Amino acid sequence: YDTNHGTLNNGLRSLPAEIGNLTKLEIFYIANSEIESLPEEMANLTSCTDIEIYNCPKMTHFPMSIAQMPELVSLNLSNNAQWSAEEIYAGLDALAKGPAREKIQILYARQNNLEELPASFSNMQHIGLLDLAFNKISVLHPLGKNVAPVQLYLDKNLIESLPRDEEGYFCNYDDVENFSIRYNRLKKVPNIFSADSRFTMVSVDFSGNQIDGFEGEEDGSYKGIKCKTLTLSMNPLKRYPKAFAESNSVFEYLVASACQIEEIEKGCFSHTNAVNHMSFDFSYNRLKRLPGDFHAGNMPYLYGVDMSFNRF
């Protein structure tokens, strides 16, 4: 069960070296315990696919033996805030360079002290879920075109921008369902998606940043977005993004509450893909009026609009 860091309900303090003899062991979970280290012989668990080392506050060093395990598919290293930034970085870097780098599909490393995403994560070409929320990440490196996560969580870090490689990729977005980078320090919505994508993302969340606009909106190079739910709440936008119309963006639900929005320009709902809009949350803004093109002719499937706590 999830607990606060340091809350223990498992008195296990050590493991014998002989655990390395369990070559057919597939699942190893240890959480909320007093254990201080894992034996080097853990590297011999050649059939192990699932490991959880969650909230082990007395384990002062990253267990490097797991970085040598060849068949790891799912790994949970969350809530080990006793590891320094250097310690967790070295461990994750070793993991991304180790034998399981092409097999890991699920990695939870939230609630740690990670400050930099290792560049070696571009090796993890089968990662499906990457959860690095609640760290202290300020330095990112592109994952690249060959890394296509289904779920990516970077919430509650110190991220100011998303870097791209020479082809313009932070990561590959073809398989993305949930992309969340809430409560960071982004100044602009990054120009990393495209309204022309063949694929529709389920949820994209940029809430709680310092966003006041979009990359590429001034020169018309913003490529737009294609998703079901887009969340921009608690950003100092002040104006409804006309970049959505200019890029012919596609979304069904827009959550833009508490964004200090004072104005929605005419023409924001006249683009072709406005027919996909189904719901807007404009609550807790500063709106006094709506533009003339905010009507059922442009958005025939619109069924929900929240305009509470504005200035009409």
XYZ file of C-alpha atoms in Angstrom:
312
model
C 0.000 0.000 0.000
C 1.148 3.537 -0.674
C 2.475 5.222 2.448
C 4.400 8.322 3.389
C 8.167 8.147 3.194
C 9.511 6.473 6.321
C 6.242 4.860 7.388
C 7.098 1.195 7.834
C 4.923 -1.888 8.183
C 7.502 -4.541 7.306
C 10.267 -5.468 9.750
C 12.454 -7.294 7.227
C 16.040 -6.075 7.613
C 18.103 -8.237 5.256
C 18.084 -10.926 2.589
C 20.492 -13.851 2.293
C 22.890 -14.106 -0.619
C 21.233 -17.423 -1.480
C 18.259 -15.559 -2.915
C 20.352 -15.502 -6.092
C 19.673 -19.238 -6.434
C 16.002 -18.592 -7.200
C 16.591 -18.409 -10.919
C 12.929 -19.063 -11.730
C 11.582 -16.349 -9.422
C 9.514 -13.923 -11.488
C 8.109 -11.396 -8.985
C 9.907 -9.740 -6.073
C 8.102 -7.116 -3.990
C 9.574 -5.418 -0.957
C 8.039 -2.237 0.396
C 7.814 -0.118 3.521
C 10.550 -2.155 5.170
C 13.691 -1.698 7.266
C 15.917 -3.427 4.739
C 19.258 -1.667 4.270
C 20.605 -3.273 1.089
C 20.042 -5.981 -1.477
C 22.684 -8.677 -2.047
C 24.705 -8.542 -5.250
C 23.390 -12.032 -6.020
C 20.049 -10.445 -6.985
C 21.612 -10.005 -10.409
C 21.341 -13.794 -10.818
C 17.525 -13.688 -10.864
C 17.459 -14.283 -14.588
C 13.696 -14.908 -14.769
C 12.551 -11.980 -12.653
C 10.289 -9.567 -14.530
C 8.649 -7.529 -11.751
C 10.398 -5.766 -8.867
C 9.052 -3.320 -6.324
C 11.407 -1.555 -3.938
C 9.032 1.055 -2.620
C 9.685 3.191 0.483
C 12.727 1.502 1.983
C 14.145 4.507 3.888
C 17.097 2.653 5.428
C 18.406 1.567 2.029
C 20.887 4.401 1.652
C 22.372 3.264 -1.673
C 20.644 2.431 -4.932
C 20.594 -1.380 -5.312
C 22.857 -1.627 -8.369
C 22.329 -5.386 -8.600
C 18.888 -4.841 -10.150
C 20.495 -2.860 -12.977
C 22.132 -6.128 -14.071
C 18.940 -8.191 -14.166
C 18.261 -9.192 -17.785
C 14.474 -9.704 -17.899
C 13.036 -6.771 -15.966
C 9.746 -5.542 -17.394
C 8.228 -3.634 -14.458
C 10.155 -1.736 -11.785
C 8.905 0.451 -8.929
C 11.569 2.528 -7.154
C 9.251 5.221 -5.831
C 9.274 6.982 -2.487
C 12.950 6.540 -1.670
C 13.685 10.145 -0.820
C 16.735 9.145 1.220
C 18.697 8.700 -2.014
C 20.622 11.780 -3.079
C 20.193 13.244 -6.558
C 23.543 11.721 -7.538
C 22.575 8.302 -6.159
C 19.251 8.001 -7.964
C 20.768 9.398 -11.173
C 23.591 6.840 -11.125
C 21.139 4.014 -10.502
C 18.726 4.978 -13.269
C 21.600 5.605 -15.665
C 22.983 2.121 -14.939
C 19.521 0.661 -15.451
C 19.148 2.376 -18.834
C 22.530 1.038 -19.899
C 22.008 -2.439 -18.428
C 20.773 -5.679 -20.005
C 17.074 -4.921 -19.416
C 17.136 -1.560 -21.204
C 15.234 -2.948 -24.189
C 12.721 -4.905 -22.093
C 11.561 -2.491 -19.405
C 7.988 -1.409 -20.096
C 6.950 0.092 -16.744
C 9.103 2.314 -14.536
C 7.859 4.126 -11.456
C 10.445 6.418 -9.855
C 8.228 9.082 -8.334
C 8.750 10.863 -5.004
C 12.538 10.772 -5.182
C 15.262 13.426 -5.495
C 16.068 13.031 -9.185
C 17.304 16.323 -10.652
C 18.310 15.229 -14.152
C 16.768 12.735 -16.542
C 19.659 10.569 -17.773
C 20.353 10.931 -21.488
C 20.671 7.132 -21.532
C 16.876 6.840 -21.208
C 16.828 7.045 -24.995
C 17.864 3.368 -24.792
C 14.516 2.373 -23.265
C 12.733 1.787 -26.530
C 9.958 -0.385 -25.073
C 8.964 1.851 -22.177
C 5.186 2.143 -21.997
C 4.720 3.857 -18.642
C 7.287 6.292 -17.253
C 6.365 7.968 -13.983
C 8.882 10.530 -12.682
C 6.431 12.770 -10.825
C 7.291 14.457 -7.535
C 11.028 14.688 -8.108
C 13.219 17.767 -8.556
C 13.911 17.427 -12.266
C 15.153 20.601 -13.918
C 17.393 19.055 -16.592
C 15.856 16.913 -19.315
C 17.365 15.177 -22.326
C 15.284 14.148 -25.345
C 14.046 10.571 -25.262
C 14.037 10.615 -29.042
C 11.943 9.229 -31.857
C 12.440 5.584 -30.846
C 10.953 5.998 -27.345
C 7.156 6.045 -27.510
C 5.595 5.964 -24.036
C 1.886 5.341 -23.638
C 1.766 7.142 -20.292
C 4.283 9.814 -19.280
C 4.074 11.614 -15.932
C 6.456 14.480 -15.136
C 4.242 16.270 -12.610
C 5.582 18.305 -9.698
C 9.123 18.925 -10.923
C 11.116 22.041 -11.865
C 10.921 21.722 -15.643
C 11.079 24.970 -17.647
C 11.058 23.548 -21.182
C 11.015 20.278 -23.106
C 14.169 19.772 -25.194
C 13.996 18.197 -28.651
C 16.495 16.187 -30.652
C 17.729 17.093 -34.121
C 14.505 15.710 -35.641
C 12.326 17.770 -33.313
C 11.304 14.959 -30.966
C 11.208 15.028 -27.192
C 9.743 11.543 -27.554
C 7.613 9.737 -30.094
C 3.942 10.638 -29.616
C 2.261 7.970 -31.751
C 1.338 5.787 -28.758
C 0.719 8.500 -26.166
C -2.515 8.210 -24.204
C -1.680 10.306 -21.127
C 0.919 13.082 -21.179
C 1.084 15.006 -17.915
C 3.516 17.738 -16.922
C 1.475 19.528 -14.246
C 2.943 21.912 -11.701
C 6.267 22.696 -13.293
C 7.757 25.949 -14.580
C 6.855 25.913 -18.249
C 6.450 29.381 -19.754
C 4.929 28.240 -23.067
C 2.967 25.244 -24.269
C 5.657 23.324 -26.157
C 5.257 22.929 -29.903
C 5.729 19.162 -29.838
C 2.382 17.775 -31.015
C 0.452 18.114 -34.259
C -3.207 18.552 -35.135
C -2.511 16.464 -38.236
C -1.474 13.389 -36.258
C -3.070 10.083 -37.241
C -3.508 9.331 -33.540
C -5.652 10.948 -30.843
C -4.191 11.287 -27.353
C -6.559 10.720 -24.450
C -5.315 13.344 -22.009
C -2.725 16.134 -22.095
C -2.271 18.152 -18.897
C -0.231 21.376 -18.601
C -2.039 22.746 -15.552
C -0.301 24.657 -12.790
C 2.642 25.987 -14.795
C 3.569 29.577 -15.713
C 2.248 29.377 -19.266
C 1.202 32.609 -20.962
C 1.242 31.413 -24.571
C 2.289 28.837 -27.125
C 5.605 28.176 -28.829
C 5.280 29.161 -32.467
C 2.056 31.155 -32.172
C 3.709 34.446 -33.130
C 5.190 33.233 -36.407
C 2.375 30.786 -37.171
C 4.518 27.683 -36.761
C 2.498 26.183 -33.898
C 1.431 22.745 -35.167
C -1.546 22.272 -32.874
C -2.754 19.325 -30.852
C -5.072 16.351 -31.259
C -6.489 14.893 -28.052
C -9.697 14.229 -26.168
C -9.022 16.234 -22.991
C -6.641 19.198 -22.791
C -6.071 20.821 -19.388
C -4.522 24.265 -19.037
C -5.912 25.266 -15.633
C -4.075 27.650 -13.326
C -1.836 29.244 -15.930
C -1.652 33.037 -16.539
C -2.964 32.852 -20.106
C -5.157 35.995 -19.971
C -6.413 35.344 -23.536
C -8.030 32.279 -25.007
C -5.414 30.753 -27.336
C -6.308 31.659 -30.908
C -3.470 29.290 -31.840
C -6.017 26.472 -31.540
C -8.039 27.843 -34.451
C -5.009 28.831 -36.500
C -3.564 25.309 -36.190
C -6.992 23.660 -36.606
C -6.458 21.793 -33.339
C -8.676 18.884 -32.321
C -9.972 18.359 -28.791
C -13.260 17.430 -27.172
C -12.844 18.761 -23.645
C -10.917 21.886 -22.668
C -10.311 22.663 -18.999
C -9.103 26.260 -18.732
C -10.276 27.239 -15.260
C -8.456 29.862 -13.184
C -6.335 31.117 -16.115
C -7.072 34.846 -15.715
C -8.657 34.807 -19.193
C -10.111 38.233 -19.982
C -10.885 37.877 -23.666
C -11.848 35.361 -26.327
C -11.260 36.811 -29.783
C -13.672 36.400 -32.659
C -12.570 33.585 -34.935
C -11.476 31.211 -32.189
C -14.335 28.811 -32.934
C -14.658 29.128 -36.709
C -12.056 26.561 -37.716
C -12.995 23.221 -39.291
C -12.176 21.039 -36.287
C -14.254 23.166 -33.905
C -17.008 20.640 -34.578
C -15.140 18.268 -32.248
C -15.502 20.550 -29.220
C -17.897 19.114 -26.665
C -17.178 20.796 -23.347
C -15.424 23.880 -21.950
C -14.545 24.772 -18.389
C -13.958 28.542 -18.231
C -14.747 28.891 -14.536
C -12.803 31.304 -12.332
C -11.625 33.605 -15.097
C -12.299 37.263 -15.975
C -14.547 36.932 -18.999
C -17.131 39.649 -19.697
C -18.514 38.361 -22.986
C -18.286 35.561 -25.556
C -17.479 36.031 -29.264
C -20.170 35.737 -31.880
C -18.765 32.501 -33.324
C -19.287 30.643 -30.039
C -22.483 28.979 -31.248
C -24.035 25.647 -32.140
C -23.428 26.090 -35.843
C -19.681 25.863 -35.296
C -19.883 23.383 -32.405
C -22.946 21.190 -32.961
C -21.958 18.605 -30.321
C -21.293 21.083 -27.526
C -23.136 19.981 -24.405
C -21.248 21.377 -21.401
C -19.989 24.884 -20.631
C -18.976 26.158 -17.192
C -18.802 29.952 -17.035
C -19.196 30.355 -13.281
C -17.170 32.963 -11.384
C -16.445 35.310 -14.261
C -17.362 38.966 -14.878
C -20.282 38.811 -17.272
